[in-house]
């Protein structure tokens, strides 16, 4: 995946409706549920979601760049991610004070950018 599209939702993910509010949706990795969407940005070129994985790893959040999202099912209230729980767990540590900073975004890009999305 290139860094240009890592922070942009794929055109087929939303089914044409980017007004859909994903807060509270379950997030599913390729090997099971990882948490709930707590925050979302749909800004073109800077889209991501903050996922609370507290039920899985106590009191922890992660940032998922929009390019990692492979599907959204509004009826089931689920977001599908194209990587495993372990790959997500290995991502750079989330910090509420730095997760919007360019340096953190670059580290996330280095981590998630190595995964190929189909």
CSV table of N, CA and C in Angstrom, one decimal:
chain,number,residue,atom,x,y,z
A,1,UNK,N,0.8,-1.2,0.0
A,1,UNK,CA,0.0,0.0,0.0
A,1,UNK,C,0.9,1.2,0.0
A,2,UNK,N,0.5,2.2,-0.8
A,2,UNK,CA,1.4,3.4,-0.8
A,2,UNK,C,0.9,4.4,0.2
A,3,UNK,N,1.8,5.3,0.6
A,3,UNK,CA,1.4,6.3,1.7
A,3,UNK,C,0.4,7.2,1.2
A,4,UNK,N,0.3,7.4,-0.1
A,4,UNK,CA,-0.7,8.4,-0.7
A,4,UNK,C,-2.1,7.9,-0.4
A,5,UNK,N,-2.4,6.6,-0.4
A,5,UNK,CA,-3.7,6.2,-0.1
A,5,UNK,C,-3.9,5.5,1.2
A,6,UNK,N,-2.9,5.5,2.1
A,6,UNK,CA,-3.1,5.0,3.4
A,6,UNK,C,-4.1,5.8,4.2
A,7,UNK,N,-4.1,7.1,4.0
A,7,UNK,CA,-5.0,7.9,4.8
A,7,UNK,C,-6.3,8.3,4.1
A,8,UNK,N,-6.7,7.5,3.1
A,8,UNK,CA,-7.9,7.8,2.3
A,8,UNK,C,-8.7,6.5,2.2
A,9,UNK,N,-10.0,6.6,2.4
A,9,UNK,CA,-10.8,5.4,2.3
A,9,UNK,C,-10.9,4.9,0.8
A,10,UNK,N,-10.8,3.7,0.6
A,10,UNK,CA,-11.0,3.1,-0.7
A,10,UNK,C,-12.4,3.4,-1.2
A,11,UNK,N,-12.5,3.6,-2.5
A,11,UNK,CA,-13.8,4.1,-3.1
A,11,UNK,C,-14.9,3.0,-2.8
A,12,UNK,N,-14.6,1.8,-2.7
A,12,UNK,CA,-15.6,0.7,-2.6
A,12,UNK,C,-16.0,0.4,-1.1
A,13,UNK,N,-15.3,1.1,-0.2
A,13,UNK,CA,-15.5,0.8,1.2
A,13,UNK,C,-16.9,1.3,1.8
A,14,UNK,N,-17.1,2.5,1.5
A,14,UNK,CA,-18.4,3.2,2.0
A,14,UNK,C,-19.6,2.9,1.2
A,15,UNK,N,-19.4,2.3,0.0
A,15,UNK,CA,-20.6,2.2,-0.9
A,15,UNK,C,-21.2,3.5,-1.3
A,16,UNK,N,-20.3,4.5,-1.4
A,16,UNK,CA,-20.8,5.8,-1.8
A,16,UNK,C,-21.3,6.7,-0.8
A,17,UNK,N,-21.5,6.3,0.5
A,17,UNK,CA,-22.1,7.1,1.5
A,17,UNK,C,-21.1,7.4,2.6
A,18,UNK,N,-20.3,8.4,2.4
A,18,UNK,CA,-19.3,8.8,3.4
A,18,UNK,C,-19.9,9.6,4.6
A,19,UNK,N,-21.2,9.8,4.6
A,19,UNK,CA,-21.9,10.5,5.7
A,19,UNK,C,-22.2,9.5,6.8
A,20,UNK,N,-22.0,8.3,6.6
A,20,UNK,CA,-22.3,7.3,7.6
A,20,UNK,C,-21.4,7.5,8.8
A,21,UNK,N,-22.1,7.6,10.0
A,21,UNK,CA,-21.3,7.7,11.3
A,21,UNK,C,-20.9,6.4,11.8
A,22,UNK,N,-19.6,6.1,11.9
A,22,UNK,CA,-19.1,4.8,12.3
A,22,UNK,C,-18.8,4.7,13.8
A,23,UNK,N,-19.0,5.7,14.5
A,23,UNK,CA,-18.8,5.7,16.0
A,23,UNK,C,-19.7,4.6,16.6
A,24,UNK,N,-19.0,3.7,17.4
A,24,UNK,CA,-19.7,2.6,18.0
A,24,UNK,C,-19.8,1.4,17.2
A,25,UNK,N,-19.3,1.4,16.0
A,25,UNK,CA,-19.3,0.2,15.2
A,25,UNK,C,-18.2,-0.8,15.7
A,26,UNK,N,-18.5,-2.1,15.6
A,26,UNK,CA,-17.5,-3.1,15.9
A,26,UNK,C,-16.4,-3.1,14.8
A,27,UNK,N,-15.2,-3.4,15.2
A,27,UNK,CA,-14.1,-3.4,14.2
A,27,UNK,C,-13.6,-4.9,14.2
A,28,UNK,N,-13.6,-5.5,13.0
A,28,UNK,CA,-13.2,-6.9,12.9
A,28,UNK,C,-11.9,-6.9,12.1
A,29,UNK,N,-10.8,-7.5,12.7
A,29,UNK,CA,-9.6,-7.8,12.0
A,29,UNK,C,-9.8,-9.1,11.2
A,30,UNK,N,-8.9,-9.6,10.4
A,30,UNK,CA,-9.0,-10.8,9.7
A,30,UNK,C,-9.2,-12.0,10.5
A,31,UNK,N,-8.8,-11.9,11.8
A,31,UNK,CA,-8.9,-13.0,12.7
A,31,UNK,C,-9.8,-12.8,14.0
A,32,UNK,N,-10.8,-11.8,13.8
A,32,UNK,CA,-11.7,-11.6,14.9
A,32,UNK,C,-11.9,-10.1,15.3
A,33,UNK,N,-12.8,-9.9,16.2
A,33,UNK,CA,-13.1,-8.6,16.7
A,33,UNK,C,-12.0,-8.0,17.5
A,34,UNK,N,-11.7,-6.7,17.2
A,34,UNK,CA,-10.6,-6.0,18.0
A,34,UNK,C,-11.1,-4.9,18.8
A,35,UNK,N,-12.3,-4.4,18.6
A,35,UNK,CA,-12.8,-3.3,19.4
A,35,UNK,C,-13.9,-2.5,18.8
A,36,UNK,N,-14.1,-1.3,19.3
A,36,UNK,CA,-15.2,-0.4,18.8
A,36,UNK,C,-14.6,0.9,18.3
A,37,UNK,N,-15.2,1.5,17.2
A,37,UNK,CA,-14.8,2.8,16.7
A,37,UNK,C,-15.2,3.8,17.8
A,38,UNK,N,-14.2,4.6,18.2
A,38,UNK,CA,-14.4,5.7,19.2
A,38,UNK,C,-14.4,7.1,18.6
A,39,UNK,N,-13.6,7.2,17.5
A,39,UNK,CA,-13.4,8.5,16.9
A,39,UNK,C,-13.2,8.2,15.4
A,40,UNK,N,-13.6,9.2,14.5
A,40,UNK,CA,-13.4,9.0,13.1
A,40,UNK,C,-13.1,10.3,12.4
A,41,UNK,N,-12.2,10.3,11.4
A,41,UNK,CA,-12.0,11.4,10.6
A,41,UNK,C,-12.2,11.0,9.2
A,42,UNK,N,-13.0,11.8,8.4
A,42,UNK,CA,-13.2,11.5,7.0
A,42,UNK,C,-12.6,12.6,6.1
A,43,UNK,N,-11.7,13.4,6.7
A,43,UNK,CA,-11.0,14.4,5.9
A,43,UNK,C,-10.2,13.8,4.8
A,44,UNK,N,-10.4,14.2,3.6
A,44,UNK,CA,-9.7,13.7,2.4
A,44,UNK,C,-8.2,13.7,2.6
A,45,UNK,N,-7.5,12.6,2.5
A,45,UNK,CA,-6.1,12.5,2.7
A,45,UNK,C,-5.6,12.4,4.1
A,46,UNK,N,-6.6,12.5,5.1
A,46,UNK,CA,-6.3,12.4,6.5
A,46,UNK,C,-7.4,11.7,7.2
A,47,UNK,N,-7.8,10.6,6.6
A,47,UNK,CA,-8.9,9.8,7.2
A,47,UNK,C,-8.4,8.7,8.0
A,48,UNK,N,-9.0,8.4,9.2
A,48,UNK,CA,-8.6,7.4,10.1
A,48,UNK,C,-9.7,7.1,11.1
A,49,UNK,N,-9.5,6.1,11.9
A,49,UNK,CA,-10.4,5.9,13.0
A,49,UNK,C,-9.6,5.5,14.3
A,50,UNK,N,-10.0,6.0,15.4
A,50,UNK,CA,-9.5,5.6,16.7
A,50,UNK,C,-10.4,4.4,17.2
A,51,UNK,N,-9.7,3.3,17.5
A,51,UNK,CA,-10.5,2.1,18.0
A,51,UNK,C,-10.1,1.8,19.4
A,52,UNK,N,-11.1,1.7,20.2
A,52,UNK,CA,-10.9,1.3,21.6
A,52,UNK,C,-10.8,-0.2,21.7
A,53,UNK,N,-9.7,-0.7,22.0
A,53,UNK,CA,-9.5,-2.2,22.1
A,53,UNK,C,-9.4,-2.6,23.5
A,54,UNK,N,-10.0,-1.8,24.4
A,54,UNK,CA,-10.0,-2.1,25.9
A,54,UNK,C,-10.5,-3.4,26.3
A,55,UNK,N,-11.4,-4.0,25.6
A,55,UNK,CA,-11.9,-5.3,26.0
A,55,UNK,C,-10.9,-6.4,25.7
A,56,UNK,N,-10.0,-6.1,24.8
A,56,UNK,CA,-9.0,-7.1,24.3
A,56,UNK,C,-7.7,-6.9,25.0
A,57,UNK,N,-7.2,-5.6,25.0
A,57,UNK,CA,-6.0,-5.2,25.7
A,57,UNK,C,-6.4,-4.1,26.7
A,58,UNK,N,-6.3,-4.3,27.9
A,58,UNK,CA,-6.9,-3.4,28.9
A,58,UNK,C,-6.5,-1.9,28.7
A,59,UNK,N,-7.6,-1.1,28.6
A,59,UNK,CA,-7.4,0.4,28.5
A,59,UNK,C,-6.5,0.8,27.4
A,60,UNK,N,-6.7,0.3,26.2
A,60,UNK,CA,-5.8,0.7,25.0
A,60,UNK,C,-6.6,1.1,23.8
A,61,UNK,N,-6.0,2.0,23.1
A,61,UNK,CA,-6.6,2.5,21.8
A,61,UNK,C,-5.6,2.4,20.8
A,62,UNK,N,-6.1,2.3,19.5
A,62,UNK,CA,-5.2,2.3,18.4
A,62,UNK,C,-5.7,3.2,17.3
A,63,UNK,N,-4.9,3.6,16.4
A,63,UNK,CA,-5.3,4.4,15.2
A,63,UNK,C,-5.2,3.5,14.0
A,64,UNK,N,-6.2,3.4,13.2
A,64,UNK,CA,-6.2,2.7,12.0
A,64,UNK,C,-6.4,3.7,10.8
A,65,UNK,N,-5.4,3.8,10.0
A,65,UNK,CA,-5.5,4.6,8.8
A,65,UNK,C,-6.7,4.1,7.9
A,66,UNK,N,-7.4,5.0,7.3
A,66,UNK,CA,-8.6,4.6,6.5
A,66,UNK,C,-8.2,3.6,5.4
A,67,UNK,N,-7.0,3.6,4.8
A,67,UNK,CA,-6.7,2.7,3.8
A,67,UNK,C,-6.6,1.2,4.3
A,68,UNK,N,-6.6,1.0,5.6
A,68,UNK,CA,-6.6,-0.4,6.1
A,68,UNK,C,-8.0,-0.9,6.2
A,69,UNK,N,-9.0,-0.1,6.0
A,69,UNK,CA,-10.4,-0.6,6.1
A,69,UNK,C,-10.8,-1.2,4.7
A,70,UNK,N,-11.3,-2.5,4.8
A,70,UNK,CA,-11.6,-3.2,3.6
A,70,UNK,C,-13.1,-3.3,3.4
A,71,UNK,N,-13.9,-3.0,4.4
A,71,UNK,CA,-15.4,-3.0,4.2
A,71,UNK,C,-16.1,-2.4,5.4
A,72,UNK,N,-17.3,-2.0,5.1
A,72,UNK,CA,-18.2,-1.5,6.2
A,72,UNK,C,-19.6,-2.1,5.9
A,73,UNK,N,-20.1,-2.6,7.0
A,73,UNK,CA,-21.5,-3.2,6.9
A,73,UNK,C,-22.4,-2.4,7.8
A,74,UNK,N,-23.2,-1.5,7.3
A,74,UNK,CA,-24.0,-0.7,8.1
A,74,UNK,C,-25.1,-1.5,8.8
A,75,UNK,N,-25.6,-2.5,8.2
A,75,UNK,CA,-26.7,-3.3,8.8
A,75,UNK,C,-26.2,-4.1,10.0
A,76,UNK,N,-25.0,-4.6,10.0
A,76,UNK,CA,-24.4,-5.3,11.1
A,76,UNK,C,-23.6,-4.4,12.0
A,77,UNK,N,-23.4,-3.1,11.6
A,77,UNK,CA,-22.6,-2.1,12.4
A,77,UNK,C,-21.2,-2.6,12.6
A,78,UNK,N,-20.6,-3.0,11.5
A,78,UNK,CA,-19.2,-3.6,11.5
A,78,UNK,C,-18.3,-2.9,10.5
A,79,UNK,N,-17.0,-2.7,10.9
A,79,UNK,CA,-16.0,-2.2,10.0
A,79,UNK,C,-15.0,-3.4,9.9
A,80,UNK,N,-14.5,-3.7,8.7
A,80,UNK,CA,-13.6,-4.8,8.5
A,80,UNK,C,-12.2,-4.2,8.1
A,81,UNK,N,-11.2,-4.8,8.7
A,81,UNK,CA,-9.8,-4.3,8.6
A,81,UNK,C,-9.0,-5.4,7.9
A,82,UNK,N,-8.1,-5.1,7.0
A,82,UNK,CA,-7.3,-6.1,6.3
A,82,UNK,C,-6.0,-6.5,6.9
A,83,UNK,N,-6.0,-6.6,8.2
A,83,UNK,CA,-4.8,-7.2,8.9
A,83,UNK,C,-5.3,-7.9,10.2
A,84,UNK,N,-4.3,-8.6,10.8
A,84,UNK,CA,-4.6,-9.4,11.9
A,84,UNK,C,-4.6,-8.6,13.2
A,85,UNK,N,-5.1,-9.3,14.3
A,85,UNK,CA,-4.9,-8.6,15.6
A,85,UNK,C,-3.5,-8.4,16.0
A,86,UNK,N,-2.6,-9.4,15.7
A,86,UNK,CA,-1.2,-9.2,16.1
A,86,UNK,C,-0.6,-8.1,15.3
A,87,UNK,N,-0.9,-7.9,14.0
A,87,UNK,CA,-0.4,-6.8,13.2
A,87,UNK,C,-0.8,-5.5,13.8
A,88,UNK,N,-2.0,-5.4,14.2
A,88,UNK,CA,-2.6,-4.2,14.9
A,88,UNK,C,-1.9,-3.9,16.2
A,89,UNK,N,-1.7,-5.0,17.0
A,89,UNK,CA,-1.0,-4.8,18.3
A,89,UNK,C,0.4,-4.3,18.1
A,90,UNK,N,1.1,-4.7,17.1
A,90,UNK,CA,2.4,-4.3,16.8
A,90,UNK,C,2.6,-2.8,16.3
A,91,UNK,N,1.5,-2.2,16.1
A,91,UNK,CA,1.5,-0.8,15.6
A,91,UNK,C,2.1,0.2,16.7
A,92,UNK,N,2.6,1.3,16.3
A,92,UNK,CA,3.2,2.3,17.2
A,92,UNK,C,2.1,2.6,18.3
A,93,UNK,N,2.6,2.8,19.5
A,93,UNK,CA,1.8,3.0,20.7
A,93,UNK,C,0.9,4.3,20.5
A,94,UNK,N,-0.3,4.2,20.9
A,94,UNK,CA,-1.3,5.4,20.8
A,94,UNK,C,-1.0,6.3,22.0
A,95,UNK,N,-1.1,7.6,21.8
A,95,UNK,CA,-1.0,8.6,22.8
A,95,UNK,C,-2.0,9.7,22.5
A,96,UNK,N,-2.9,10.0,23.4
A,96,UNK,CA,-3.9,11.0,23.1
A,96,UNK,C,-3.3,12.3,22.8
A,97,UNK,N,-2.1,12.6,23.3
A,97,UNK,CA,-1.4,13.9,23.0
A,97,UNK,C,-0.6,13.9,21.7
A,98,UNK,N,-0.3,12.8,21.1
A,98,UNK,CA,0.5,12.8,19.9
A,98,UNK,C,-0.1,12.1,18.7
A,99,UNK,N,-1.3,11.5,18.8
A,99,UNK,CA,-1.7,10.7,17.7
A,99,UNK,C,-2.1,11.5,16.4
A,100,UNK,N,-2.2,12.8,16.5
A,100,UNK,CA,-2.5,13.7,15.3
A,100,UNK,C,-1.2,14.3,14.8
A,101,UNK,N,-0.1,14.1,15.4
A,101,UNK,CA,1.2,14.7,15.0
A,101,UNK,C,1.8,14.0,13.8
A,102,UNK,N,2.5,14.7,12.9
A,102,UNK,CA,3.1,14.1,11.7
A,102,UNK,C,4.0,13.0,12.0
A,103,UNK,N,4.8,13.1,13.0
A,103,UNK,CA,5.8,12.1,13.3
A,103,UNK,C,5.1,10.7,13.7
A,104,UNK,N,4.1,10.8,14.4
A,104,UNK,CA,3.3,9.6,14.8
A,104,UNK,C,2.7,9.0,13.5
A,105,UNK,N,2.1,9.9,12.7
A,105,UNK,CA,1.5,9.4,11.4
A,105,UNK,C,2.5,8.8,10.5
A,106,UNK,N,3.7,9.3,10.5
A,106,UNK,CA,4.8,8.7,9.7
A,106,UNK,C,5.1,7.3,10.2
A,107,UNK,N,5.2,7.1,11.5
A,107,UNK,CA,5.5,5.8,12.1
A,107,UNK,C,4.3,4.8,11.8
A,108,UNK,N,3.1,5.3,11.9
A,108,UNK,CA,2.0,4.4,11.6
A,108,UNK,C,2.0,4.0,10.1
A,109,UNK,N,2.4,5.0,9.2
A,109,UNK,CA,2.5,4.7,7.8
A,109,UNK,C,3.6,3.7,7.5
A,110,UNK,N,4.7,3.7,8.2
A,110,UNK,CA,5.7,2.8,8.1
A,110,UNK,C,5.3,1.4,8.5
A,111,UNK,N,4.4,1.3,9.5
A,111,UNK,CA,3.9,0.0,10.0
A,111,UNK,C,2.9,-0.5,9.1
A,112,UNK,N,1.8,0.2,8.9
A,112,UNK,CA,0.7,-0.3,8.1
A,112,UNK,C,0.9,-0.3,6.6
A,113,UNK,N,1.8,0.6,6.1
A,113,UNK,CA,2.1,0.6,4.7
A,113,UNK,C,2.8,-0.6,4.1
A,114,UNK,N,3.2,-1.5,5.0
A,114,UNK,CA,3.9,-2.7,4.5
A,114,UNK,C,2.8,-3.8,4.2
A,115,UNK,N,1.6,-3.6,4.5
A,115,UNK,CA,0.5,-4.6,4.3
A,115,UNK,C,-0.1,-4.4,2.9
A,116,UNK,N,-0.3,-5.4,2.2
A,116,UNK,CA,-1.0,-5.3,0.9
A,116,UNK,C,-2.5,-5.5,1.1
A,117,UNK,N,-3.2,-4.6,0.5
A,117,UNK,CA,-4.7,-4.7,0.6
A,117,UNK,C,-5.2,-5.2,-0.7
A,118,UNK,N,-6.2,-6.1,-0.6
A,118,UNK,CA,-6.8,-6.6,-1.9
A,118,UNK,C,-8.1,-5.9,-2.1
